[in-house]
Amino acid sequence: DPKIIQKPKYLVAVTGSEKILICEQYLGHNAMYWYRQSAKKPLEFMFSYSYQKLMDNQTASSRFQPQSSKKNHLDLQITALKPDDSATYFCASSQEMGRDWEDTQYFGPGTRLLVL
Amino acid sequence: GDSVTQTEGLVTLTEGLPVMLNCTYQTIYSNPFLFWYVQHLNESPRLLLKSFTDNKRTEHQGFHATLHKSSSSFHLQKSSAQLSDSALYYCALSASSSFSKLVFGQGTSLSVVP
């Protein structure tokens, strides 16, 4: 059974619209992350959360808003979508925030977003 | 800020030949964690190796790497490439006061041919 679920798997959106990417992890982890992978850039860190609190934000645009309604959920709301937002968005999680040797980040299957 | 530089672009190897993918990093922190992630086509990145200890070889699934802090390097090696090794390989760094993120290199695409 998949331990990190991302929904939807594929998403097509119109420029200017708003979408929410869902991430749920069933690994019992306390830290969750969002990364983006596009053709132009390699894997790029976006946000990190620990115990549902924002720890780091490397996304310049406020159009990207993470939302943690539950400990094992970290959704990503994207508003005013642009074609440049087209990418695969990966959710990841780790037991803690990586201060310990064993805190490996595990990646979900990703949501592939295409903005037309 | 922290950064990672990898062997650029596509590396094509004949099956059975040795693999070496270069990775160097920059960080102001003296105790970084270094990782190699592998991503097969249409899959998500998966951890292959990780290291924290200077000059200690770490191995997994036939791959090995040694963290050398003196040269800020963490090169990935394998003695004999297999067709199934064809994938995208990312070197990544975790080094900050909170270790809150992974900083990835640009990725190296490895293609192993018969």
PDB file of C-alpha atoms in Angstrom:
ATOM      1  CA  ASP A   1       0.000   0.000   0.000  1.00  0.00           C
ATOM      2  CA  PRO A   2       1.344   3.442  -0.793  1.00  0.00           C
ATOM      3  CA  LYS A   3       2.504   5.256   2.302  1.00  0.00           C
ATOM      4  CA  ILE A   4       2.464   8.733   0.777  1.00  0.00           C
ATOM      5  CA  ILE A   5      -0.599   9.568  -1.275  1.00  0.00           C
ATOM      6  CA  GLN A   6      -0.744  12.508  -3.644  1.00  0.00           C
ATOM      7  CA  LYS A   7      -3.899  13.506  -5.437  1.00  0.00           C
ATOM      8  CA  PRO A   8      -4.557  13.972  -8.239  1.00  0.00           C
ATOM      9  CA  LYS A   9      -1.901  12.188 -10.224  1.00  0.00           C
ATOM     10  CA  TYR A  10      -2.443  14.444 -13.232  1.00  0.00           C
ATOM     11  CA  LEU A  11      -3.977  17.897 -13.319  1.00  0.00           C
ATOM     12  CA  VAL A  12      -4.708  20.212 -16.221  1.00  0.00           C
ATOM     13  CA  ALA A  13      -5.591  23.800 -15.349  1.00  0.00           C
ATOM     14  CA  VAL A  14      -6.376  27.017 -17.124  1.00  0.00           C
ATOM     15  CA  THR A  15      -4.188  30.080 -16.681  1.00  0.00           C
ATOM     16  CA  GLY A  16      -5.519  32.213 -13.845  1.00  0.00           C
ATOM     17  CA  SER A  17      -7.340  29.409 -12.082  1.00  0.00           C
ATOM     18  CA  GLU A  18      -6.720  27.949  -8.618  1.00  0.00           C
ATOM     19  CA  LYS A  19      -5.913  24.368  -7.703  1.00  0.00           C
ATOM     20  CA  ILE A  20      -5.175  22.386  -4.563  1.00  0.00           C
ATOM     21  CA  LEU A  21      -2.695  19.526  -4.545  1.00  0.00           C
ATOM     22  CA  ILE A  22      -3.337  16.945  -1.851  1.00  0.00           C
ATOM     23  CA  CYS A  23      -0.718  15.080   0.163  1.00  0.00           C
ATOM     24  CA  GLU A  24      -1.307  12.519   2.902  1.00  0.00           C
ATOM     25  CA  GLN A  25       1.347  10.394   4.543  1.00  0.00           C
ATOM     26  CA  TYR A  26       0.802   7.244   6.580  1.00  0.00           C
ATOM     27  CA  LEU A  27       4.352   6.773   7.800  1.00  0.00           C
ATOM     28  CA  GLY A  28       3.773   8.432  11.164  1.00  0.00           C
ATOM     29  CA  HIS A  29       6.187  11.189  10.227  1.00  0.00           C
ATOM     30  CA  ASN A  30       6.258  14.599  11.855  1.00  0.00           C
ATOM     31  CA  ALA A  31       7.892  16.563   9.048  1.00  0.00           C
ATOM     32  CA  MET A  32       6.522  17.145   5.576  1.00  0.00           C
ATOM     33  CA  TYR A  33       7.830  18.959   2.525  1.00  0.00           C
ATOM     34  CA  TRP A  34       6.932  20.136  -0.952  1.00  0.00           C
ATOM     35  CA  TYR A  35       9.340  20.025  -3.887  1.00  0.00           C
ATOM     36  CA  ARG A  36       8.870  20.965  -7.523  1.00  0.00           C
ATOM     37  CA  GLN A  37      10.465  19.417 -10.592  1.00  0.00           C
ATOM     38  CA  SER A  38      10.193  21.071 -13.976  1.00  0.00           C
ATOM     39  CA  ALA A  39      11.907  20.749 -17.303  1.00  0.00           C
ATOM     40  CA  LYS A  40      13.796  23.981 -16.663  1.00  0.00           C
ATOM     41  CA  LYS A  41      14.935  23.240 -13.136  1.00  0.00           C
ATOM     42  CA  PRO A  42      15.845  20.148 -11.192  1.00  0.00           C
ATOM     43  CA  LEU A  43      14.205  19.190  -7.906  1.00  0.00           C
ATOM     44  CA  GLU A  44      13.578  22.414  -6.074  1.00  0.00           C
ATOM     45  CA  PHE A  45      12.624  22.768  -2.418  1.00  0.00           C
ATOM     46  CA  MET A  46       9.480  24.792  -1.749  1.00  0.00           C
ATOM     47  CA  PHE A  47       8.283  24.384   1.855  1.00  0.00           C
ATOM     48  CA  SER A  48       8.931  22.389   4.981  1.00  0.00           C
ATOM     49  CA  TYR A  49       6.634  21.775   7.931  1.00  0.00           C
ATOM     50  CA  SER A  50       7.354  20.234  11.282  1.00  0.00           C
ATOM     51  CA  TYR A  51       4.508  19.322  13.625  1.00  0.00           C
ATOM     52  CA  GLN A  52       2.201  21.336  11.360  1.00  0.00           C
ATOM     53  CA  LYS A  53       4.306  24.481  11.672  1.00  0.00           C
ATOM     54  CA  LEU A  54       6.023  26.148   8.729  1.00  0.00           C
ATOM     55  CA  MET A  55       9.779  25.819   9.123  1.00  0.00           C
ATOM     56  CA  ASP A  56      11.174  27.016   5.810  1.00  0.00           C
ATOM     57  CA  ASN A  57       9.750  28.699   2.738  1.00  0.00           C
ATOM     58  CA  GLN A  58      11.864  28.996  -0.385  1.00  0.00           C
ATOM     59  CA  THR A  59       9.017  29.978  -2.696  1.00  0.00           C
ATOM     60  CA  ALA A  60       9.128  33.635  -3.616  1.00  0.00           C
ATOM     61  CA  SER A  61       5.542  33.820  -4.763  1.00  0.00           C
ATOM     62  CA  SER A  62       2.641  34.096  -2.326  1.00  0.00           C
ATOM     63  CA  ARG A  63       0.528  32.294  -4.919  1.00  0.00           C
ATOM     64  CA  PHE A  64       1.795  29.081  -3.373  1.00  0.00           C
ATOM     65  CA  GLN A  65       0.265  28.397   0.034  1.00  0.00           C
ATOM     66  CA  PRO A  66       0.767  25.175   1.976  1.00  0.00           C
ATOM     67  CA  GLN A  67      -2.075  24.058   4.217  1.00  0.00           C
ATOM     68  CA  SER A  68      -1.775  21.555   7.057  1.00  0.00           C
ATOM     69  CA  SER A  69      -5.201  20.620   8.395  1.00  0.00           C
ATOM     70  CA  LYS A  70      -3.979  17.429  10.053  1.00  0.00           C
ATOM     71  CA  LYS A  71      -0.626  16.191  11.247  1.00  0.00           C
ATOM     72  CA  ASN A  72      -0.277  13.805   8.296  1.00  0.00           C
ATOM     73  CA  HIS A  73      -1.625  16.197   5.658  1.00  0.00           C
ATOM     74  CA  LEU A  74       0.172  18.929   3.772  1.00  0.00           C
ATOM     75  CA  ASP A  75      -1.774  20.294   0.856  1.00  0.00           C
ATOM     76  CA  LEU A  76      -0.523  22.913  -1.581  1.00  0.00           C
ATOM     77  CA  GLN A  77      -2.861  25.619  -2.828  1.00  0.00           C
ATOM     78  CA  ILE A  78      -1.775  27.413  -5.981  1.00  0.00           C
ATOM     79  CA  THR A  79      -3.678  30.514  -7.080  1.00  0.00           C
ATOM     80  CA  ALA A  80      -3.571  32.564 -10.275  1.00  0.00           C
ATOM     81  CA  LEU A  81      -1.920  29.704 -12.129  1.00  0.00           C
ATOM     82  CA  LYS A  82       0.597  30.474 -14.858  1.00  0.00           C
ATOM     83  CA  PRO A  83       2.007  28.252 -17.599  1.00  0.00           C
ATOM     84  CA  ASP A  84       5.397  28.476 -15.839  1.00  0.00           C
ATOM     85  CA  ASP A  85       3.840  26.639 -12.874  1.00  0.00           C
ATOM     86  CA  SER A  86       3.655  23.527 -15.028  1.00  0.00           C
ATOM     87  CA  ALA A  87       5.745  20.941 -13.221  1.00  0.00           C
ATOM     88  CA  THR A  88       5.587  17.798 -11.161  1.00  0.00           C
ATOM     89  CA  TYR A  89       5.024  18.587  -7.510  1.00  0.00           C
ATOM     90  CA  PHE A  90       6.372  16.087  -5.013  1.00  0.00           C
ATOM     91  CA  CYS A  91       5.363  15.815  -1.418  1.00  0.00           C
ATOM     92  CA  ALA A  92       7.903  14.256   0.942  1.00  0.00           C
ATOM     93  CA  SER A  93       8.052  13.366   4.600  1.00  0.00           C
ATOM     94  CA  SER A  94      10.571  12.414   7.241  1.00  0.00           C
ATOM     95  CA  GLN A  95      10.353  11.260  10.841  1.00  0.00           C
ATOM     96  CA  GLU A  96      11.693  14.566  12.102  1.00  0.00           C
ATOM     97  CA  MET A  97      13.254  17.639  10.538  1.00  0.00           C
ATOM     98  CA  GLY A  98      16.510  15.975   9.507  1.00  0.00           C
ATOM     99  CA  ARG A  99      18.563  16.779  12.589  1.00  0.00           C
ATOM    100  CA  ASP A 100      19.078  13.087  13.171  1.00  0.00           C
ATOM    101  CA  TRP A 101      21.090  10.713  11.007  1.00  0.00           C
ATOM    102  CA  GLU A 102      18.049   8.535  10.336  1.00  0.00           C
ATOM    103  CA  ASP A 103      15.749  11.293   9.152  1.00  0.00           C
ATOM    104  CA  THR A 104      15.516  10.304   5.520  1.00  0.00           C
ATOM    105  CA  GLN A 105      13.034  12.118   3.333  1.00  0.00           C
ATOM    106  CA  TYR A 106      10.654   9.836   1.453  1.00  0.00           C
ATOM    107  CA  PHE A 107       8.940  11.137  -1.659  1.00  0.00           C
ATOM    108  CA  GLY A 108       5.383  10.639  -2.787  1.00  0.00           C
ATOM    109  CA  PRO A 109       4.458   9.718  -6.377  1.00  0.00           C
ATOM    110  CA  GLY A 110       3.944  13.345  -7.405  1.00  0.00           C
ATOM    111  CA  THR A 111       1.215  15.394  -9.051  1.00  0.00           C
ATOM    112  CA  ARG A 112       1.928  16.384 -12.631  1.00  0.00           C
ATOM    113  CA  LEU A 113       0.415  19.830 -13.269  1.00  0.00           C
ATOM    114  CA  LEU A 114      -0.043  21.309 -16.719  1.00  0.00           C
ATOM    115  CA  VAL A 115      -1.215  24.913 -16.986  1.00  0.00           C
ATOM    116  CA  LEU A 116      -2.612  25.942 -20.356  1.00  0.00           C
TER     117      LEU A 116
ATOM    118  CA  GLY B   1      23.548  29.684   0.081  1.00  0.00           C
ATOM    119  CA  ASP B   2      24.089  25.961  -0.104  1.00  0.00           C
ATOM    120  CA  SER B   3      24.626  24.491  -3.554  1.00  0.00           C
ATOM    121  CA  VAL B   4      25.383  21.181  -5.272  1.00  0.00           C
ATOM    122  CA  THR B   5      27.098  20.644  -8.618  1.00  0.00           C
ATOM    123  CA  GLN B   6      26.909  17.356 -10.490  1.00  0.00           C
ATOM    124  CA  THR B   7      28.250  15.819 -13.675  1.00  0.00           C
ATOM    125  CA  GLU B   8      26.215  17.594 -16.286  1.00  0.00           C
ATOM    126  CA  GLY B   9      23.593  16.186 -18.578  1.00  0.00           C
ATOM    127  CA  LEU B  10      23.562  12.701 -19.970  1.00  0.00           C
ATOM    128  CA  VAL B  11      26.117   9.987 -19.274  1.00  0.00           C
ATOM    129  CA  THR B  12      25.946   6.999 -21.588  1.00  0.00           C
ATOM    130  CA  LEU B  13      27.762   3.820 -20.597  1.00  0.00           C
ATOM    131  CA  THR B  14      28.066   0.341 -21.984  1.00  0.00           C
ATOM    132  CA  GLU B  15      26.790  -2.391 -19.693  1.00  0.00           C
ATOM    133  CA  GLY B  16      29.531  -3.783 -17.503  1.00  0.00           C
ATOM    134  CA  LEU B  17      31.650  -0.651 -17.446  1.00  0.00           C
ATOM    135  CA  PRO B  18      32.225   1.279 -14.216  1.00  0.00           C
ATOM    136  CA  VAL B  19      30.014   4.159 -13.206  1.00  0.00           C
ATOM    137  CA  MET B  20      31.240   7.408 -11.736  1.00  0.00           C
ATOM    138  CA  LEU B  21      28.969  10.380 -11.269  1.00  0.00           C
ATOM    139  CA  ASN B  22      30.561  13.460  -9.783  1.00  0.00           C
ATOM    140  CA  CYS B  23      29.100  15.583  -7.022  1.00  0.00           C
ATOM    141  CA  THR B  24      30.618  18.569  -5.268  1.00  0.00           C
ATOM    142  CA  TYR B  25      28.935  20.861  -2.832  1.00  0.00           C
ATOM    143  CA  GLN B  26      29.230  24.225  -1.145  1.00  0.00           C
ATOM    144  CA  THR B  27      28.038  25.062   2.329  1.00  0.00           C
ATOM    145  CA  ILE B  28      29.210  27.115   5.247  1.00  0.00           C
ATOM    146  CA  TYR B  29      28.193  24.388   7.672  1.00  0.00           C
ATOM    147  CA  SER B  30      30.898  21.985   8.763  1.00  0.00           C
ATOM    148  CA  ASN B  31      28.691  18.905   9.219  1.00  0.00           C
ATOM    149  CA  PRO B  32      26.466  18.492   6.187  1.00  0.00           C
ATOM    150  CA  PHE B  33      24.486  15.402   5.249  1.00  0.00           C
ATOM    151  CA  LEU B  34      25.014  14.251   1.669  1.00  0.00           C
ATOM    152  CA  PHE B  35      22.605  12.055  -0.263  1.00  0.00           C
ATOM    153  CA  TRP B  36      22.235  10.345  -3.599  1.00  0.00           C
ATOM    154  CA  TYR B  37      18.672   9.928  -4.836  1.00  0.00           C
ATOM    155  CA  VAL B  38      17.721   7.888  -7.900  1.00  0.00           C
ATOM    156  CA  GLN B  39      14.665   8.568 -10.017  1.00  0.00           C
ATOM    157  CA  HIS B  40      13.555   6.072 -12.618  1.00  0.00           C
ATOM    158  CA  LEU B  41      11.309   7.170 -15.459  1.00  0.00           C
ATOM    159  CA  ASN B  42       7.847   8.227 -14.277  1.00  0.00           C
ATOM    160  CA  GLU B  43       8.707   7.456 -10.672  1.00  0.00           C
ATOM    161  CA  SER B  44       9.509   9.559  -7.634  1.00  0.00           C
ATOM    162  CA  PRO B  45      13.011  10.073  -6.232  1.00  0.00           C
ATOM    163  CA  ARG B  46      14.202   7.294  -3.943  1.00  0.00           C
ATOM    164  CA  LEU B  47      17.108   7.411  -1.546  1.00  0.00           C
ATOM    165  CA  LEU B  48      20.110   5.436  -2.736  1.00  0.00           C
ATOM    166  CA  LEU B  49      22.876   6.482  -0.341  1.00  0.00           C
ATOM    167  CA  LYS B  50      23.514   8.926   2.434  1.00  0.00           C
ATOM    168  CA  SER B  51      26.541   9.973   4.431  1.00  0.00           C
ATOM    169  CA  PHE B  52      27.505  12.176   7.297  1.00  0.00           C
ATOM    170  CA  THR B  53      30.929  10.846   8.179  1.00  0.00           C
ATOM    171  CA  ASP B  54      34.066  12.210   6.583  1.00  0.00           C
ATOM    172  CA  ASN B  55      36.172   9.704   4.604  1.00  0.00           C
ATOM    173  CA  LYS B  56      33.860   6.779   5.290  1.00  0.00           C
ATOM    174  CA  ARG B  57      32.625   4.688   2.350  1.00  0.00           C
ATOM    175  CA  THR B  58      28.899   4.008   2.284  1.00  0.00           C
ATOM    176  CA  GLU B  59      27.373   1.322   0.074  1.00  0.00           C
ATOM    177  CA  HIS B  60      23.943   0.236  -1.089  1.00  0.00           C
ATOM    178  CA  GLN B  61      22.662  -1.884  -3.963  1.00  0.00           C
ATOM    179  CA  GLY B  62      26.110  -2.102  -5.521  1.00  0.00           C
ATOM    180  CA  PHE B  63      26.693   1.651  -5.468  1.00  0.00           C
ATOM    181  CA  HIS B  64      29.136   3.361  -3.155  1.00  0.00           C
ATOM    182  CA  ALA B  65      30.212   6.863  -2.280  1.00  0.00           C
ATOM    183  CA  THR B  66      32.619   8.476   0.151  1.00  0.00           C
ATOM    184  CA  LEU B  67      32.131  11.909   1.654  1.00  0.00           C
ATOM    185  CA  HIS B  68      35.342  13.922   1.443  1.00  0.00           C
ATOM    186  CA  LYS B  69      34.961  17.175   3.332  1.00  0.00           C
ATOM    187  CA  SER B  70      38.444  18.322   2.316  1.00  0.00           C
ATOM    188  CA  SER B  71      37.347  18.471  -1.312  1.00  0.00           C
ATOM    189  CA  SER B  72      33.595  18.930  -0.660  1.00  0.00           C
ATOM    190  CA  SER B  73      32.846  15.899  -2.789  1.00  0.00           C
ATOM    191  CA  PHE B  74      30.521  12.915  -2.700  1.00  0.00           C
ATOM    192  CA  HIS B  75      30.995  11.035  -5.972  1.00  0.00           C
ATOM    193  CA  LEU B  76      28.792   8.044  -6.793  1.00  0.00           C
ATOM    194  CA  GLN B  77      30.461   4.901  -8.091  1.00  0.00           C
ATOM    195  CA  LYS B  78      29.616   1.393  -9.156  1.00  0.00           C
ATOM    196  CA  SER B  79      32.029  -1.194 -10.461  1.00  0.00           C
ATOM    197  CA  SER B  80      29.816  -2.570 -13.223  1.00  0.00           C
ATOM    198  CA  ALA B  81      26.840  -0.805 -14.780  1.00  0.00           C
ATOM    199  CA  GLN B  82      23.618  -2.700 -15.398  1.00  0.00           C
ATOM    200  CA  LEU B  83      20.824  -1.854 -17.811  1.00  0.00           C
ATOM    201  CA  SER B  84      18.506  -1.333 -14.834  1.00  0.00           C
ATOM    202  CA  ASP B  85      20.770   1.440 -13.544  1.00  0.00           C
ATOM    203  CA  SER B  86      19.487   3.737 -16.280  1.00  0.00           C
ATOM    204  CA  ALA B  87      17.837   6.587 -14.374  1.00  0.00           C
ATOM    205  CA  LEU B  88      18.202  10.164 -13.212  1.00  0.00           C
ATOM    206  CA  TYR B  89      20.580  10.557 -10.294  1.00  0.00           C
ATOM    207  CA  TYR B  90      20.473  13.490  -7.920  1.00  0.00           C
ATOM    208  CA  CYS B  91      23.069  14.458  -5.382  1.00  0.00           C
ATOM    209  CA  ALA B  92      21.568  16.389  -2.482  1.00  0.00           C
ATOM    210  CA  LEU B  93      22.760  18.319   0.526  1.00  0.00           C
ATOM    211  CA  SER B  94      21.163  18.961   3.875  1.00  0.00           C
ATOM    212  CA  ALA B  95      23.039  21.560   5.840  1.00  0.00           C
ATOM    213  CA  SER B  96      21.444  24.315   7.807  1.00  0.00           C
ATOM    214  CA  SER B  97      20.690  25.248  11.341  1.00  0.00           C
ATOM    215  CA  SER B  98      17.405  23.382  11.090  1.00  0.00           C
ATOM    216  CA  PHE B  99      18.148  20.819   8.353  1.00  0.00           C
ATOM    217  CA  SER B 100      14.782  21.791   6.955  1.00  0.00           C
ATOM    218  CA  LYS B 101      15.377  21.084   3.304  1.00  0.00           C
ATOM    219  CA  LEU B 102      17.295  19.124   0.714  1.00  0.00           C
ATOM    220  CA  VAL B 103      19.252  21.124  -1.839  1.00  0.00           C
ATOM    221  CA  PHE B 104      19.535  19.117  -5.041  1.00  0.00           C
ATOM    222  CA  GLY B 105      22.052  19.266  -7.825  1.00  0.00           C
ATOM    223  CA  GLN B 106      20.866  19.552 -11.391  1.00  0.00           C
ATOM    224  CA  GLY B 107      20.735  15.789 -11.822  1.00  0.00           C
ATOM    225  CA  THR B 108      22.703  13.416 -14.033  1.00  0.00           C
ATOM    226  CA  SER B 109      20.881  11.185 -16.437  1.00  0.00           C
ATOM    227  CA  LEU B 110      22.577   7.806 -16.731  1.00  0.00           C
ATOM    228  CA  SER B 111      21.843   5.649 -19.730  1.00  0.00           C
ATOM    229  CA  VAL B 112      23.297   2.130 -19.771  1.00  0.00           C
ATOM    230  CA  VAL B 113      23.283   0.455 -23.153  1.00  0.00           C
ATOM    231  CA  PRO B 114      24.006  -3.151 -24.162  1.00  0.00           C
TER     232      PRO B 114
END
